[in-house]
Structure formats: C-alpha cells, structure tokens
CSV table of C-alpha atoms and ligand atoms in Angstrom, one decimal:
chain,number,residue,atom,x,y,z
S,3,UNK,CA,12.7,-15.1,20.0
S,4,UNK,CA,12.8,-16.0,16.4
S,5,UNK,CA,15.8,-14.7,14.9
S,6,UNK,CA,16.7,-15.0,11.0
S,7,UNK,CA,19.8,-13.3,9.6
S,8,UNK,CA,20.8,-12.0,6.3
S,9,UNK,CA,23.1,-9.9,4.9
S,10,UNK,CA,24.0,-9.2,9.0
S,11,UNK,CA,20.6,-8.0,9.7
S,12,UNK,CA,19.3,-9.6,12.4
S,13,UNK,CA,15.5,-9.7,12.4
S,14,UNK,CA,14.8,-10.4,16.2
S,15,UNK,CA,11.2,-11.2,15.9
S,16,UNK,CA,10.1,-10.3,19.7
S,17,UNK,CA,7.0,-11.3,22.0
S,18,UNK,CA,5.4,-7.9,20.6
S,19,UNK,CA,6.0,-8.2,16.6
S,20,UNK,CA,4.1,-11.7,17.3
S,21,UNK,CA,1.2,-10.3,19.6
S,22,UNK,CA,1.1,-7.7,16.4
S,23,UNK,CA,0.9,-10.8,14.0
S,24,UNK,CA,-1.4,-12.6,15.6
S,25,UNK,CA,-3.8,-9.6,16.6
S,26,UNK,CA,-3.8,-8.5,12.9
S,27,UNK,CA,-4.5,-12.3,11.9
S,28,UNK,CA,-7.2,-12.8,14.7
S,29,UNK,CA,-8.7,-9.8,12.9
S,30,UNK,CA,-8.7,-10.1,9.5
S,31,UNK,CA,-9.8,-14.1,10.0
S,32,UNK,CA,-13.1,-13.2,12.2
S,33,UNK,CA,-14.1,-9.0,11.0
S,34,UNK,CA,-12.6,-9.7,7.0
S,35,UNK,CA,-12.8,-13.1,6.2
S,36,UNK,CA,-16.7,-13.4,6.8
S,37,UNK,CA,-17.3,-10.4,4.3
S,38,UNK,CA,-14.6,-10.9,1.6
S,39,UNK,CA,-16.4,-11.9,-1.1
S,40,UNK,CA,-19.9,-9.8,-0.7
S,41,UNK,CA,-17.6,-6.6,-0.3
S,42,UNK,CA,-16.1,-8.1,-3.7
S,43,UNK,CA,-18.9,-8.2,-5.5
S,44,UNK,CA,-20.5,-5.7,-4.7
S,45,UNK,CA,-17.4,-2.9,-4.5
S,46,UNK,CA,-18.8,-2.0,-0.9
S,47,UNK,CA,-16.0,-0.2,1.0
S,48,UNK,CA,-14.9,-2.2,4.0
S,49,UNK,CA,-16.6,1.2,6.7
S,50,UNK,CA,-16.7,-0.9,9.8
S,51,UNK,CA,-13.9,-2.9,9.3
S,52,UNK,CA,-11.9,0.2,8.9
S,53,UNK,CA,-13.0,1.8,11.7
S,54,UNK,CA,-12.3,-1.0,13.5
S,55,UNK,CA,-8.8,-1.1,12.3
S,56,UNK,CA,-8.1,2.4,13.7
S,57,UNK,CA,-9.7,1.0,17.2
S,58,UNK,CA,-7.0,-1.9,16.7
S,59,UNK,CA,-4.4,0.9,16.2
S,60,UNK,CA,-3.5,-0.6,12.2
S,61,UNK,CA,-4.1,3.1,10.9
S,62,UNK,CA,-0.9,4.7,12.1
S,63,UNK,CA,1.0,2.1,13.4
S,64,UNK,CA,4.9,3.9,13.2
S,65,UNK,CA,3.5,7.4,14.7
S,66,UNK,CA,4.9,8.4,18.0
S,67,UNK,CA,2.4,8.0,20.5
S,68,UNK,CA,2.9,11.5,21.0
S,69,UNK,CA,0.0,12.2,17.3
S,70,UNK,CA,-1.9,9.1,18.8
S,71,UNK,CA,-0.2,6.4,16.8
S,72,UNK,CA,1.1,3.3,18.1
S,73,UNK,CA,4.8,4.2,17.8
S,74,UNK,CA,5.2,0.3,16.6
S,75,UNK,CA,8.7,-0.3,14.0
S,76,UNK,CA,8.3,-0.7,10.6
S,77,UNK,CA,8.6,-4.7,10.7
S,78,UNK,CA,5.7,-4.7,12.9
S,79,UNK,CA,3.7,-2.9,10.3
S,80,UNK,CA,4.6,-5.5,7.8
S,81,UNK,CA,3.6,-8.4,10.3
S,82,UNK,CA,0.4,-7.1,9.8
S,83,UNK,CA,0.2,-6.0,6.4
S,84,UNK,CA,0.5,-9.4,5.7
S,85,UNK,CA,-1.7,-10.9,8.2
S,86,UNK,CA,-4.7,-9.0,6.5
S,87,UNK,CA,-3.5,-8.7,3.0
S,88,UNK,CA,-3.6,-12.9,3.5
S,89,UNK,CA,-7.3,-11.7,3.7
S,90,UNK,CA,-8.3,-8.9,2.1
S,91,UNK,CA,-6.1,-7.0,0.0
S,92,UNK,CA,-9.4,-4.2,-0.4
S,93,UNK,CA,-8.6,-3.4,3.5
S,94,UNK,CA,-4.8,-3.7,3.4
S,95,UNK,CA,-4.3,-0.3,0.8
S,96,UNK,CA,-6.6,1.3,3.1
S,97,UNK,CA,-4.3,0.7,5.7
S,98,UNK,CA,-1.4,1.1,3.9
S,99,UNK,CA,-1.7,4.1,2.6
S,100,UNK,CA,-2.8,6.1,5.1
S,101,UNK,CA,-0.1,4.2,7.2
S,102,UNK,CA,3.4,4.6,5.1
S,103,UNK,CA,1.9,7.0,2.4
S,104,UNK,CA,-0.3,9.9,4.8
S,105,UNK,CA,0.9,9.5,8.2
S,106,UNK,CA,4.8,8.9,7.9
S,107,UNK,CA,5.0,11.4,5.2
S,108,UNK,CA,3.0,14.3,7.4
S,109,UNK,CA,5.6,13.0,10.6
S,110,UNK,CA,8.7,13.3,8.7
S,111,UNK,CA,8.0,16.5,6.9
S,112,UNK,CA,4.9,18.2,8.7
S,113,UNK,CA,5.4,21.4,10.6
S,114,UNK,CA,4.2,21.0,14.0
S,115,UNK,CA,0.7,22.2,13.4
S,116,UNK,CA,0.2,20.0,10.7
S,117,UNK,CA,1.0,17.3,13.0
S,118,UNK,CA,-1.6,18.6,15.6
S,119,UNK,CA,-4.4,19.4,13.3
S,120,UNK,CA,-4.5,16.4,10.7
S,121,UNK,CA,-1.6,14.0,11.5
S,122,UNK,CA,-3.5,13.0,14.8
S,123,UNK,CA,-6.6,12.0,13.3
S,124,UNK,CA,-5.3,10.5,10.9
S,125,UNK,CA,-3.3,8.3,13.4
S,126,UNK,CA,-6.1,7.4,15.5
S,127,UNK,CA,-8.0,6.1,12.2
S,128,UNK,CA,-10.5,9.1,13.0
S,129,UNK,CA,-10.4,10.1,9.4
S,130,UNK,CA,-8.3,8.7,6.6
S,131,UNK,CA,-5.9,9.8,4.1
S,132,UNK,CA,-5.4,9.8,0.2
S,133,UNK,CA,-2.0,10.3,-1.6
S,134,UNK,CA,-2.8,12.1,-4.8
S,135,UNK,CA,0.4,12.1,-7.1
S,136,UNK,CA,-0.8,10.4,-10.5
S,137,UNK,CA,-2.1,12.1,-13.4
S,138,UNK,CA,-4.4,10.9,-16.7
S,139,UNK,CA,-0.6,11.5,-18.2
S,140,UNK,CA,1.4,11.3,-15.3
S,141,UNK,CA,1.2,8.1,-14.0
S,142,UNK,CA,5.2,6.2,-13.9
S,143,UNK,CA,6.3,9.9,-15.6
S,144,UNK,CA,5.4,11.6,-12.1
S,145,UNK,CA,7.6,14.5,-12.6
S,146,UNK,CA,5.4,15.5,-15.3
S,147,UNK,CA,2.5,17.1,-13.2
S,148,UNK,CA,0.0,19.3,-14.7
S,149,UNK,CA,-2.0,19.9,-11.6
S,150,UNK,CA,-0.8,23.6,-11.1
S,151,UNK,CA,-0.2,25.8,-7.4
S,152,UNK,CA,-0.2,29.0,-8.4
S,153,UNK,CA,1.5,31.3,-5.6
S,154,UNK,CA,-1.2,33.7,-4.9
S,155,UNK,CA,0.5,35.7,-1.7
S,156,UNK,CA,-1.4,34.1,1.3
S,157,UNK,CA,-3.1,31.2,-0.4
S,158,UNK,CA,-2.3,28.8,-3.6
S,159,UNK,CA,-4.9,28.2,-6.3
S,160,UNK,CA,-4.9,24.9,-6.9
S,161,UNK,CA,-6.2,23.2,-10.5
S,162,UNK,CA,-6.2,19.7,-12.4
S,163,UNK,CA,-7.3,16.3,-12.1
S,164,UNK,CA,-6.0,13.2,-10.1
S,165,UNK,CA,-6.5,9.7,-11.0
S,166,UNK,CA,-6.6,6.6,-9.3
S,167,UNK,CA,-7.0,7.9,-6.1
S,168,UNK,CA,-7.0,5.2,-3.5
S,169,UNK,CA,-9.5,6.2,-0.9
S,170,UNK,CA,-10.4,9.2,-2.9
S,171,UNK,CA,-14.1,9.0,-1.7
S,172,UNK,CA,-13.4,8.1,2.0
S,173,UNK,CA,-10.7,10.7,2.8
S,174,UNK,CA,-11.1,13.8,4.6
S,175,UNK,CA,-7.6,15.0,4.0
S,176,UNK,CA,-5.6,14.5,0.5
S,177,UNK,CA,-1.8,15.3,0.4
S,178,UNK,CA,-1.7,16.8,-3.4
S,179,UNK,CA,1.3,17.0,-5.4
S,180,UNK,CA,1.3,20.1,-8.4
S,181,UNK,CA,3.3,22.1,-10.1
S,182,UNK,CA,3.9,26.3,-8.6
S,183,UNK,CA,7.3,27.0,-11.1
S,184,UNK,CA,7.0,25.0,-14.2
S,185,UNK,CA,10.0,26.3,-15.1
S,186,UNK,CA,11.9,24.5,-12.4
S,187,UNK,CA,10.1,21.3,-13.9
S,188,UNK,CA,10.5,18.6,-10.6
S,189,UNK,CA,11.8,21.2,-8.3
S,190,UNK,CA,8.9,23.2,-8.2
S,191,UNK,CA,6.5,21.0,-7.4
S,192,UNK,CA,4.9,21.5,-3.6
S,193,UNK,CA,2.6,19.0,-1.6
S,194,UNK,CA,-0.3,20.6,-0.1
S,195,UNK,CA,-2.6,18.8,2.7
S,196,UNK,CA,-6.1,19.6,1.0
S,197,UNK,CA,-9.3,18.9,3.0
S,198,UNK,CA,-12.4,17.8,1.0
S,199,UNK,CA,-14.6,20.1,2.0
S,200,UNK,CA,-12.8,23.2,0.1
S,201,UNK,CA,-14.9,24.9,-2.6
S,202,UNK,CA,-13.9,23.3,-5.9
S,203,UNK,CA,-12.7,20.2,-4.7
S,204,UNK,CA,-14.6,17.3,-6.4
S,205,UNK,CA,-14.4,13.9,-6.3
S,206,UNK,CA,-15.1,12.4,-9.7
S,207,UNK,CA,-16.2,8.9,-10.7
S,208,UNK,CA,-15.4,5.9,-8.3
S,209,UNK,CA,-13.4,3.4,-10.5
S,210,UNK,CA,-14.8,0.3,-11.3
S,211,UNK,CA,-12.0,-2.3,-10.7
S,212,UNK,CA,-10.6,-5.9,-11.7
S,213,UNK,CA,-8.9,-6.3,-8.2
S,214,UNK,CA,-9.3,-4.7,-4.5
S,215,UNK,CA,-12.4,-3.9,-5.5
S,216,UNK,CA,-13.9,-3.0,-2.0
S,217,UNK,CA,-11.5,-0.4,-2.3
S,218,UNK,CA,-12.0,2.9,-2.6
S,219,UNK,CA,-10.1,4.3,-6.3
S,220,UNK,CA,-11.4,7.9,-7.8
S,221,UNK,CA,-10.3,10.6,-9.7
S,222,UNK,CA,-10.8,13.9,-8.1
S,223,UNK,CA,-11.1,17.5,-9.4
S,224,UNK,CA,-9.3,20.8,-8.3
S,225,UNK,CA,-10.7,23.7,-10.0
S,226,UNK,CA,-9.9,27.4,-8.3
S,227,UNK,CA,-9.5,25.9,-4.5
S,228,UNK,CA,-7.7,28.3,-2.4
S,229,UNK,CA,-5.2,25.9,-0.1
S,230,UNK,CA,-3.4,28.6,2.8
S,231,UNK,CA,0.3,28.8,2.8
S,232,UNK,CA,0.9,27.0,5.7
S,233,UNK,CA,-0.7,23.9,4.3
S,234,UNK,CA,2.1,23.5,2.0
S,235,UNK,CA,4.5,20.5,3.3
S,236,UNK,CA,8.3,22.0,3.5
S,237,UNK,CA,9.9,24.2,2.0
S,238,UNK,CA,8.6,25.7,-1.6
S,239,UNK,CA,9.7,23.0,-4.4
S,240,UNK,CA,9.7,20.1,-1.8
S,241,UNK,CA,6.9,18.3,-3.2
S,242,UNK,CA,8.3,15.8,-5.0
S,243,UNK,CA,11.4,15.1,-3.0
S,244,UNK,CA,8.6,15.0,-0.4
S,245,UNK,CA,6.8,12.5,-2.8
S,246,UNK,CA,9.9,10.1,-3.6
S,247,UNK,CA,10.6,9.8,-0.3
S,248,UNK,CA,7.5,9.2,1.0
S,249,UNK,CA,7.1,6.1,-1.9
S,250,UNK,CA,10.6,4.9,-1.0
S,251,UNK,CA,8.3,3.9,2.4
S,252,UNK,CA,5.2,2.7,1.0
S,253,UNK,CA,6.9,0.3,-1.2
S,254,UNK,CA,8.0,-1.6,2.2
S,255,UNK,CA,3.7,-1.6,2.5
S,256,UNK,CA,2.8,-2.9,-0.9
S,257,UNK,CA,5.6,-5.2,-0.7
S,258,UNK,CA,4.1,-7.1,2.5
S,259,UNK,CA,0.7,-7.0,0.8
S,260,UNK,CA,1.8,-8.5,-2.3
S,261,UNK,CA,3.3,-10.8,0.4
S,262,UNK,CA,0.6,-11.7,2.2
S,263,UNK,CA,-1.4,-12.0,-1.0
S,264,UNK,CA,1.1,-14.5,-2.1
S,265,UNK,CA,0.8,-16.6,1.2
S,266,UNK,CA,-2.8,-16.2,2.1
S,267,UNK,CA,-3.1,-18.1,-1.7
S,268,UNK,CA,-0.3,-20.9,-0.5
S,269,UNK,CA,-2.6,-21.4,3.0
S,270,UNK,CA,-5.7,-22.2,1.4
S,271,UNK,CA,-3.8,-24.4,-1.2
S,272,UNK,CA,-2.1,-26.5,0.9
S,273,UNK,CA,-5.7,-26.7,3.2
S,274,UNK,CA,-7.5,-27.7,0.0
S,275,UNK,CA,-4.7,-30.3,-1.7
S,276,UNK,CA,-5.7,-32.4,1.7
S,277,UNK,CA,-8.6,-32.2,1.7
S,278,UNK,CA,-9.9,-33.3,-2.3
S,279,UNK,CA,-9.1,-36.7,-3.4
S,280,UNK,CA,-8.3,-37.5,-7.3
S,281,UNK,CA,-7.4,-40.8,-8.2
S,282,UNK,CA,-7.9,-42.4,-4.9
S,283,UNK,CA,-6.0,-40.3,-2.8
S,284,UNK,CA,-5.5,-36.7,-1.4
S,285,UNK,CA,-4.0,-34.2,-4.0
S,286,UNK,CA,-1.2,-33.6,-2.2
S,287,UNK,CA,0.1,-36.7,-2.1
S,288,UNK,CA,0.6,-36.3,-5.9
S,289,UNK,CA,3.9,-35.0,-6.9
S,290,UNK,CA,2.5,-33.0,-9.5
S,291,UNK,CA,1.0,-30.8,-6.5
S,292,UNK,CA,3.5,-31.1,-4.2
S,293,UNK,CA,6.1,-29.4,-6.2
S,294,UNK,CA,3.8,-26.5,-7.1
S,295,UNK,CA,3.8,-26.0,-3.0
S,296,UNK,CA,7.0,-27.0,-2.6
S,297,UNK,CA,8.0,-23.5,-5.0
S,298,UNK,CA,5.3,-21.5,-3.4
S,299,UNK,CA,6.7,-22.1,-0.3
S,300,UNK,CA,10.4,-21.4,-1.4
S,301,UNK,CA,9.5,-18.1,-3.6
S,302,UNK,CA,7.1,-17.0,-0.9
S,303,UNK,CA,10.2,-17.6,2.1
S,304,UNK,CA,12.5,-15.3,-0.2
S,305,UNK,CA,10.3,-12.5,-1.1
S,306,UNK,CA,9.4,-12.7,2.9
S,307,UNK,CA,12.9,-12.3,3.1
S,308,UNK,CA,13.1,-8.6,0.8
S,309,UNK,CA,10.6,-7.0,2.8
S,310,UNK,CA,11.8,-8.2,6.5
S,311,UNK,CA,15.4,-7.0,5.0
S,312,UNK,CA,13.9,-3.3,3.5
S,313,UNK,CA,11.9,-2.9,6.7
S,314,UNK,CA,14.9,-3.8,8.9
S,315,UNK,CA,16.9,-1.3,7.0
S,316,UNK,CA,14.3,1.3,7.5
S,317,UNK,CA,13.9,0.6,11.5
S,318,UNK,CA,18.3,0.9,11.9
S,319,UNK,CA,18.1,4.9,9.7
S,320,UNK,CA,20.0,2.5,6.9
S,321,UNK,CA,19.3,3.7,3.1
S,322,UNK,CA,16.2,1.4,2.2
S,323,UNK,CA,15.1,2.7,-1.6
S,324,UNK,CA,17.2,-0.5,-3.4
S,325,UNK,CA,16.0,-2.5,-1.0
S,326,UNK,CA,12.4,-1.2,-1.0
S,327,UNK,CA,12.2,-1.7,-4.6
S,328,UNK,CA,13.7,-5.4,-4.2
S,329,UNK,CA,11.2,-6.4,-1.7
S,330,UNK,CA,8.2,-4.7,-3.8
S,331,UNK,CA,9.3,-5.5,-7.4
S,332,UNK,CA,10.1,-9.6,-6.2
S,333,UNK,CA,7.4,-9.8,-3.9
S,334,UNK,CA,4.8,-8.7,-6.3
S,335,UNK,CA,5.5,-11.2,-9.1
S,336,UNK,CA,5.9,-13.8,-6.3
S,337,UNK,CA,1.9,-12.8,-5.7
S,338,UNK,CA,0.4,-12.5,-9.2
S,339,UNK,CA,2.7,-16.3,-10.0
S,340,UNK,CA,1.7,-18.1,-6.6
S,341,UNK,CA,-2.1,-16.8,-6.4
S,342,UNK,CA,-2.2,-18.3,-10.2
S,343,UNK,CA,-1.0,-21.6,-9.3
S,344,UNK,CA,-3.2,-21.4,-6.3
S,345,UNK,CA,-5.8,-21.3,-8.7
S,346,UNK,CA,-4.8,-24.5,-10.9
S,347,UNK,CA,-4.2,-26.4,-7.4
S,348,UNK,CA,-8.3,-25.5,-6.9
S,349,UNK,CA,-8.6,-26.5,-10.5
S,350,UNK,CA,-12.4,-25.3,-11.0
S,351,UNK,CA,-13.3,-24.7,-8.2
S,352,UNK,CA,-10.6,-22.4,-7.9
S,353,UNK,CA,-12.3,-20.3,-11.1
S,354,UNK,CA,-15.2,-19.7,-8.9
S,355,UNK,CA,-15.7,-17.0,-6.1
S,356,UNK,CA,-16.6,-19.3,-3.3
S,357,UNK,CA,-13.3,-20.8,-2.7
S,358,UNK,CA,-11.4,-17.1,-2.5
S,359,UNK,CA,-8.0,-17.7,-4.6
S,360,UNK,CA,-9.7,-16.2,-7.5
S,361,UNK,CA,-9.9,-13.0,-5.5
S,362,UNK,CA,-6.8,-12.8,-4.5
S,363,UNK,CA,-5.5,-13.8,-8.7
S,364,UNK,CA,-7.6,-10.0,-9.4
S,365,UNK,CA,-6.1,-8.7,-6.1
S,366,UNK,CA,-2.1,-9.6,-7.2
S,367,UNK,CA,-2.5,-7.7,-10.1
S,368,UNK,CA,-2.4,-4.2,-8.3
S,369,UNK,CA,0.8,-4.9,-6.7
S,370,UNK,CA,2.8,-5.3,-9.8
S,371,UNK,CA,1.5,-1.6,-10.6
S,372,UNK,CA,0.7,0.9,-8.0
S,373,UNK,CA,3.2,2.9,-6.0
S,374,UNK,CA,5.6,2.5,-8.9
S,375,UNK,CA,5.0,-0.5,-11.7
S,376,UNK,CA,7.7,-3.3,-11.8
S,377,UNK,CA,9.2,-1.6,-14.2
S,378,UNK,CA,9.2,1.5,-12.4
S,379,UNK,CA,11.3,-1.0,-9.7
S,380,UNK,CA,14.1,-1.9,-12.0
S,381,UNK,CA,14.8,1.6,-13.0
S,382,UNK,CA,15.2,2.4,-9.2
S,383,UNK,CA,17.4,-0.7,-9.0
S,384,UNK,CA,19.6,0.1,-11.8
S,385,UNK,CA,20.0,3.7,-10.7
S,386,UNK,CA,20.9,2.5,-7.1
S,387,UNK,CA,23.4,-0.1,-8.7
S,388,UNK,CA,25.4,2.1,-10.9
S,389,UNK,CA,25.3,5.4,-9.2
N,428,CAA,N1,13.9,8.3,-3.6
N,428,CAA,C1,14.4,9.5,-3.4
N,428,CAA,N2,14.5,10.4,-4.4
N,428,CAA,C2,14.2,10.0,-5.7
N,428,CAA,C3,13.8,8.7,-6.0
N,428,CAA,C4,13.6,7.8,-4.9
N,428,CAA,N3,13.2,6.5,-5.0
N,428,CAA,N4,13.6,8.6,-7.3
N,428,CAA,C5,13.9,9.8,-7.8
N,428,CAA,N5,14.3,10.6,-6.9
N,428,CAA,C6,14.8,12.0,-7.0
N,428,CAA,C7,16.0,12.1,-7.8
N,428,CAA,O1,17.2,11.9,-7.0
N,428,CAA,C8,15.9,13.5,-8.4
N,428,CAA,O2,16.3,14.4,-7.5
N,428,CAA,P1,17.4,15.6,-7.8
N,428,CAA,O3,16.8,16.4,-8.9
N,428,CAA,O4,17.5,16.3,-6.6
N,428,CAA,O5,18.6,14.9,-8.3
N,428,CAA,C9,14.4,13.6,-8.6
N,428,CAA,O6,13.8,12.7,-7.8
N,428,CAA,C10,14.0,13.4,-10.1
N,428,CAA,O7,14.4,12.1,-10.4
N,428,CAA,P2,15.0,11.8,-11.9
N,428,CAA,O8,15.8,12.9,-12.4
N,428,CAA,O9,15.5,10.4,-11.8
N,428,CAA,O10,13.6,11.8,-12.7
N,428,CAA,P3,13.0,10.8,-13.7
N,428,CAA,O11,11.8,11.4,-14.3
N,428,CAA,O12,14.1,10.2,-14.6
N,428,CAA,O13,12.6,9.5,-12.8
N,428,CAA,C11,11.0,8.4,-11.4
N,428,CAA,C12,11.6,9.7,-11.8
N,428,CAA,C13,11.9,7.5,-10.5
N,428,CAA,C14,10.6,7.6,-12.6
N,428,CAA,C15,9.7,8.8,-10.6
N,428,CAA,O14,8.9,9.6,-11.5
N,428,CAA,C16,8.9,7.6,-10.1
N,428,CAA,O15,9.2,7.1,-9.1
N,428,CAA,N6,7.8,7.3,-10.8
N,428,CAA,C17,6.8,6.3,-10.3
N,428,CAA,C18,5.7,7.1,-9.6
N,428,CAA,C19,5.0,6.2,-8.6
N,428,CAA,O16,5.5,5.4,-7.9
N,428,CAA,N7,3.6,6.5,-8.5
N,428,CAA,C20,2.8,5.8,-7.5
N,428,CAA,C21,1.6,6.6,-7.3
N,428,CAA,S1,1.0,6.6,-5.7
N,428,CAA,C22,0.1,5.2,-5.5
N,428,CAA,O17,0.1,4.3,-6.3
N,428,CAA,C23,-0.6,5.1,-4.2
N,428,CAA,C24,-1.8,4.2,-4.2
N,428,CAA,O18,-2.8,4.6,-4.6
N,428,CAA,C25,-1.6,2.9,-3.6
C-alpha cells in the first residue's frame, strides 16, 4: 500500500487504484499509442478506441453499479485519466466528460427515470454525452446565456446556439443549459437532457483545432425543439447551480489530464536524454538537461499532489471547489511549461510529429482554457479565500 499524506489526507493507494492504473496504461500504450499521431493529423475521432473504453468500464467509472457504472472513487478515475491523457489527450475529454461532466451530473441530480433511461447507457459507454454550457458570448461569463426555455405547459421550446461542444457530433444525449426567466438572470436557467434526434436540433460545423484534435468540438443549433418537462434536471431554475456544481467535478478530470499530459511529456524526455548523444555522451548526463528533468519532475510531483488532494476531498463528502480549482489551475500550467521543455530536450526532433511531444505542446493548451480558463481558477480561489 502506497500511502502519501498531506494536509492529513491520507491517500491510501490500494491493490485496486493500481490494477486501475495499470489497466488504463496497458490501454492507452497498445489501443492509443499506435494511432496517436494519424488520428492527429487527420482529426479522425478515436470510434473504436472509445468503444473500447466503455468495454474497459473508463466511460462511467464513479456510477453505482446499480446504472451500469463501475462504482470506482474519484482517485481511481484520476489514476486513469492520467494513464491515457500520458497518451492521448483527444480520448481523455471524451472520457472525461462524459465521466465527471454527463454521468455524475445525471447521478447527483437525475430523477430516477432519467437515471434509467439515459444515465445507463451513458455508463456502459453505449452512447456518449456532451455538456453544452458555452455560448459565442458566453463562454467564462456563463451566467449570461442566451439559449432560451420557454415554459410552454407540457414541453419547453428550446432556441440558440452552443459552441465548442466537446463530443458535439458523437453524442446521442446533450445536457443543455438556457435561460426560461430572464428576469431571474442565473436563477432561471434549467438544464434539459436533449437527444439528437429531436426536430431542430442541429449540429453545426466540427471545429478545426490546434490541440485534441481527434476530438470531437462543434457548435450545435436549437431552433423550435420541443424538450418534455420531465427532461428538465431539478427543480425549475436549477440549471446553473446544477452547472457549477457539476464543473466543481470536472475540474478534478481536466486537472489529471493536464496531469498526465504534463508527465507523459517528462517520460519520453527522460527516455530520449539517454538515448541521443551530444558532445560525446548521453544528454542526460549534461547538467543543462538534467535540471530541466530535475523541475519536471518536482512541478509534475506537486501538481500530482492538487489533484490526489481535490479528489481525496471529493471521495471523504469534503468541500472540493478551492481545491478543484488548485489542482486544475497548477496542473495545467505545469502541462503547457513541462510539454514545452519536453520539446527543447527533443531539440528538433522534438518540432516534428514523429517523436509525439509536439502533440502533447498543442494538447496542453486546452487545459489552461476549458471547463473554466486559469483565470476563471483564481477567481474561484479568491472567492473561496475571502468568503
Ligand atoms: N461551485 C458552486 N456554485 C458556484 C460556483 C462553484 N464553483 N461558482 C459560482 N457558483 C454559484 C454562486 O454561489 C452563485 O450562486 P447564488 O446566486 O446562489 O449565490 C451563482 O453560482 C452565480 O455566481 P456569481 O454570482 O459568483 O456569478 P459570476 O457571474 O460573478 O461568476 C462564474 C460566475 C464563477 C464566473 C461562472 O460563470 C464560471 O464558472 N464561469 C466559467 C464557466 C466554465 O467553466 N465553462 C466551461 C464550459 S464546459 C467545458 O469546457 C466542457 C468541455 O467541453 C471540456
């Protein structure tokens, strides 16, 4: 049993948060690794590998058993999201959102059919989910949504436009935030479970991307689609409480991506500083290189360090949004600053595709600005400090 402390949380790595490590890095090494780069290239969205994922059970990892997940704790999910992030950071959103984004938020709030009819599925990795809260003018301003839900007795008419929608082509079920009272401004904005097949719903042009680009980002189109009543997640004006809350999660998820981004950089550094010789020896044995490593290692230790300590906090029912914040906002600059000097260690080979760290340079980027932007982090932070 590995056991690392801080802050009196004991992290108590067990037999099964390893097996959970290592199946996710046996994974992502044979089924990702081989098909990085073409995927890369060529934007393909990773369908096998996906479906594989769900087979793995890595598409609803923290659902009870009882809605087909794995009923696994929140650290295990981040042993994993690293393990493949190390890989391919195109697969890892996948994963994550429908993981911490979809599934969590439909278990924690979902009435019990809405658990039945599209929380299973979505578990099992049958279909997968999209989280559709950004705007073209909401995007860190999310209270300001302009999608409207107006209350038509039985049924809400949904209309507006989402924007980078991750898995907006692939999903079969979106979780939509808009507005029903404007006048109530955040607090009377719902979240509706929209399937794609409703009349009006269209997905609009797939985004063509400097990073996780075998992901799957669109906008997508509302424009008169009738959504039932009881599709609507809690009680009328819970959307965006429902929205925060679900984030507060998927923070923990980007945070071990940016993670695993950071240290699947540092692995193939330190592979390649032993292997190329300069001036008659290996690389490594140059200081210059070794101290480059030397702060990977260190700044990739401590942001490991933020997310074990946010999920921990979530697993115990603590209050993780500081925390989950922390762990995204430090984690994330640890990725795009490590997969950079990953790149100078590689010198030019690192500037070309072939070698990987160039790939995961685009793929840092992300982390620094979905599910809140750093800056976006620090204002959670500061709030959490002084309130
Ligand atoms: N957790 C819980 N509740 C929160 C919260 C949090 N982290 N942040 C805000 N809230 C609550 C507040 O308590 C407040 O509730 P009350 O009215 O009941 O007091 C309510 O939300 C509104 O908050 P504020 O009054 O603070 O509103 P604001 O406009 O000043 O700030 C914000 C809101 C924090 C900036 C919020 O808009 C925000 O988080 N923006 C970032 C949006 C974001 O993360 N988008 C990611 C898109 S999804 C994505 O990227 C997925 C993907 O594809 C990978």
């Amino acid at each position: 049993m590995a056991a690392t402390t801080i802050e009196g949380i004991n992290f108590n790595l067990t037999e099964e948060h390893l097996a959970v490590k290592e199946a996710a890095r046996d994974f992502a090494q044979n089924e990702l690794l081989p098909t990085a780069i073409e995927r890369d290239t060529h934007s393909k969205f990773p369908y096998e590998q996906v479906k594989k994922m769900g087979e793995l059970g890595f598409m609803g990892m923290m659902v009870s058993p009882e809605y087909g997940g794995g009923g696994m704790d929140t650290i295990s999910y981040v042993l994993a999201m690293e393990e493949i992030s190390k890989v391919d950071a195109s697969a890892s959103v996948v994963m994550s959102v429908n993981n911490s984004l979809v599934c969590w938020g439909l278990e924690a709030y979902g009435s019990e059919e809405q658990k039945q009819k599209y929380l299973k599925p979505l578990a099992s990795g049958e279909i997968i989910g999209a989280f559709c809260l950004s705007e073209p003018e909401a995007g860190s301003d999310a209270t300001s949504q302009h999608t409207t839900a107006e209350d038509r007795g039985d049924y809400y008419l949904l209309n507006g436009t989402k924007n980078w929608i991750t898995n907006g082509g692939t999903s079969s079920v979106c979780l939509v935030m808009a507005q029903t009272h404007p006048e109530l401004k955040h607090k009377g904005i719902n979240c509706f479970i929209v399937e794609k097949e409703r009349e009006g719903f269209v997905v609009g042009k797939k985004e063509d991307k400097m990073g996780i680009r075998s992901s799957d980002t669109h906008s997508l189109m509302f424009t008169d689609v009738k959504v039932p009543k009881e599709n609507r997640i809690g009680a009328d004006g819970f959307g965006f409480k429902f929205a925060m809350s679900t984030l507060n999660g998927g923070r923990i998820g980007i945070a071990a991506q940016a993670l695993g981004i950071a240290a699947g950089a540092y692995e193939l550094a330190v592979k390649y500083s032993k292997e190329r010789k300069a001036f008659g020896k290996s690389i490594s044995e140059h200081q210059a290189i070794q101290f480059k490593l030397a702060e990977m290692a260190t700044k990739i230790e401590a942001a490991r360090l933020l997310v074990y300590k946010a999920a921990r906090q979530k697993d115990e029912g603590k209050d993780y949004v500081e925390s989950a914040a922390m762990a995204k906002l430090f984690a994330s600059d640890v990725a795009m600053w490590a997969t950079t000097e990953a790149v100078q260690i590689h010198g030019g080979y690192g500037y070309v595709k072939e070698f990987h760290v160039e790939r995961l340079m685009r793929d840092a980027k992300i982390t620094q600005i979905y599910e809140g932007t750093s800056e976006i982090q620090k204002l959670v932070i500061a709030r959490e400090i002084l309130k």
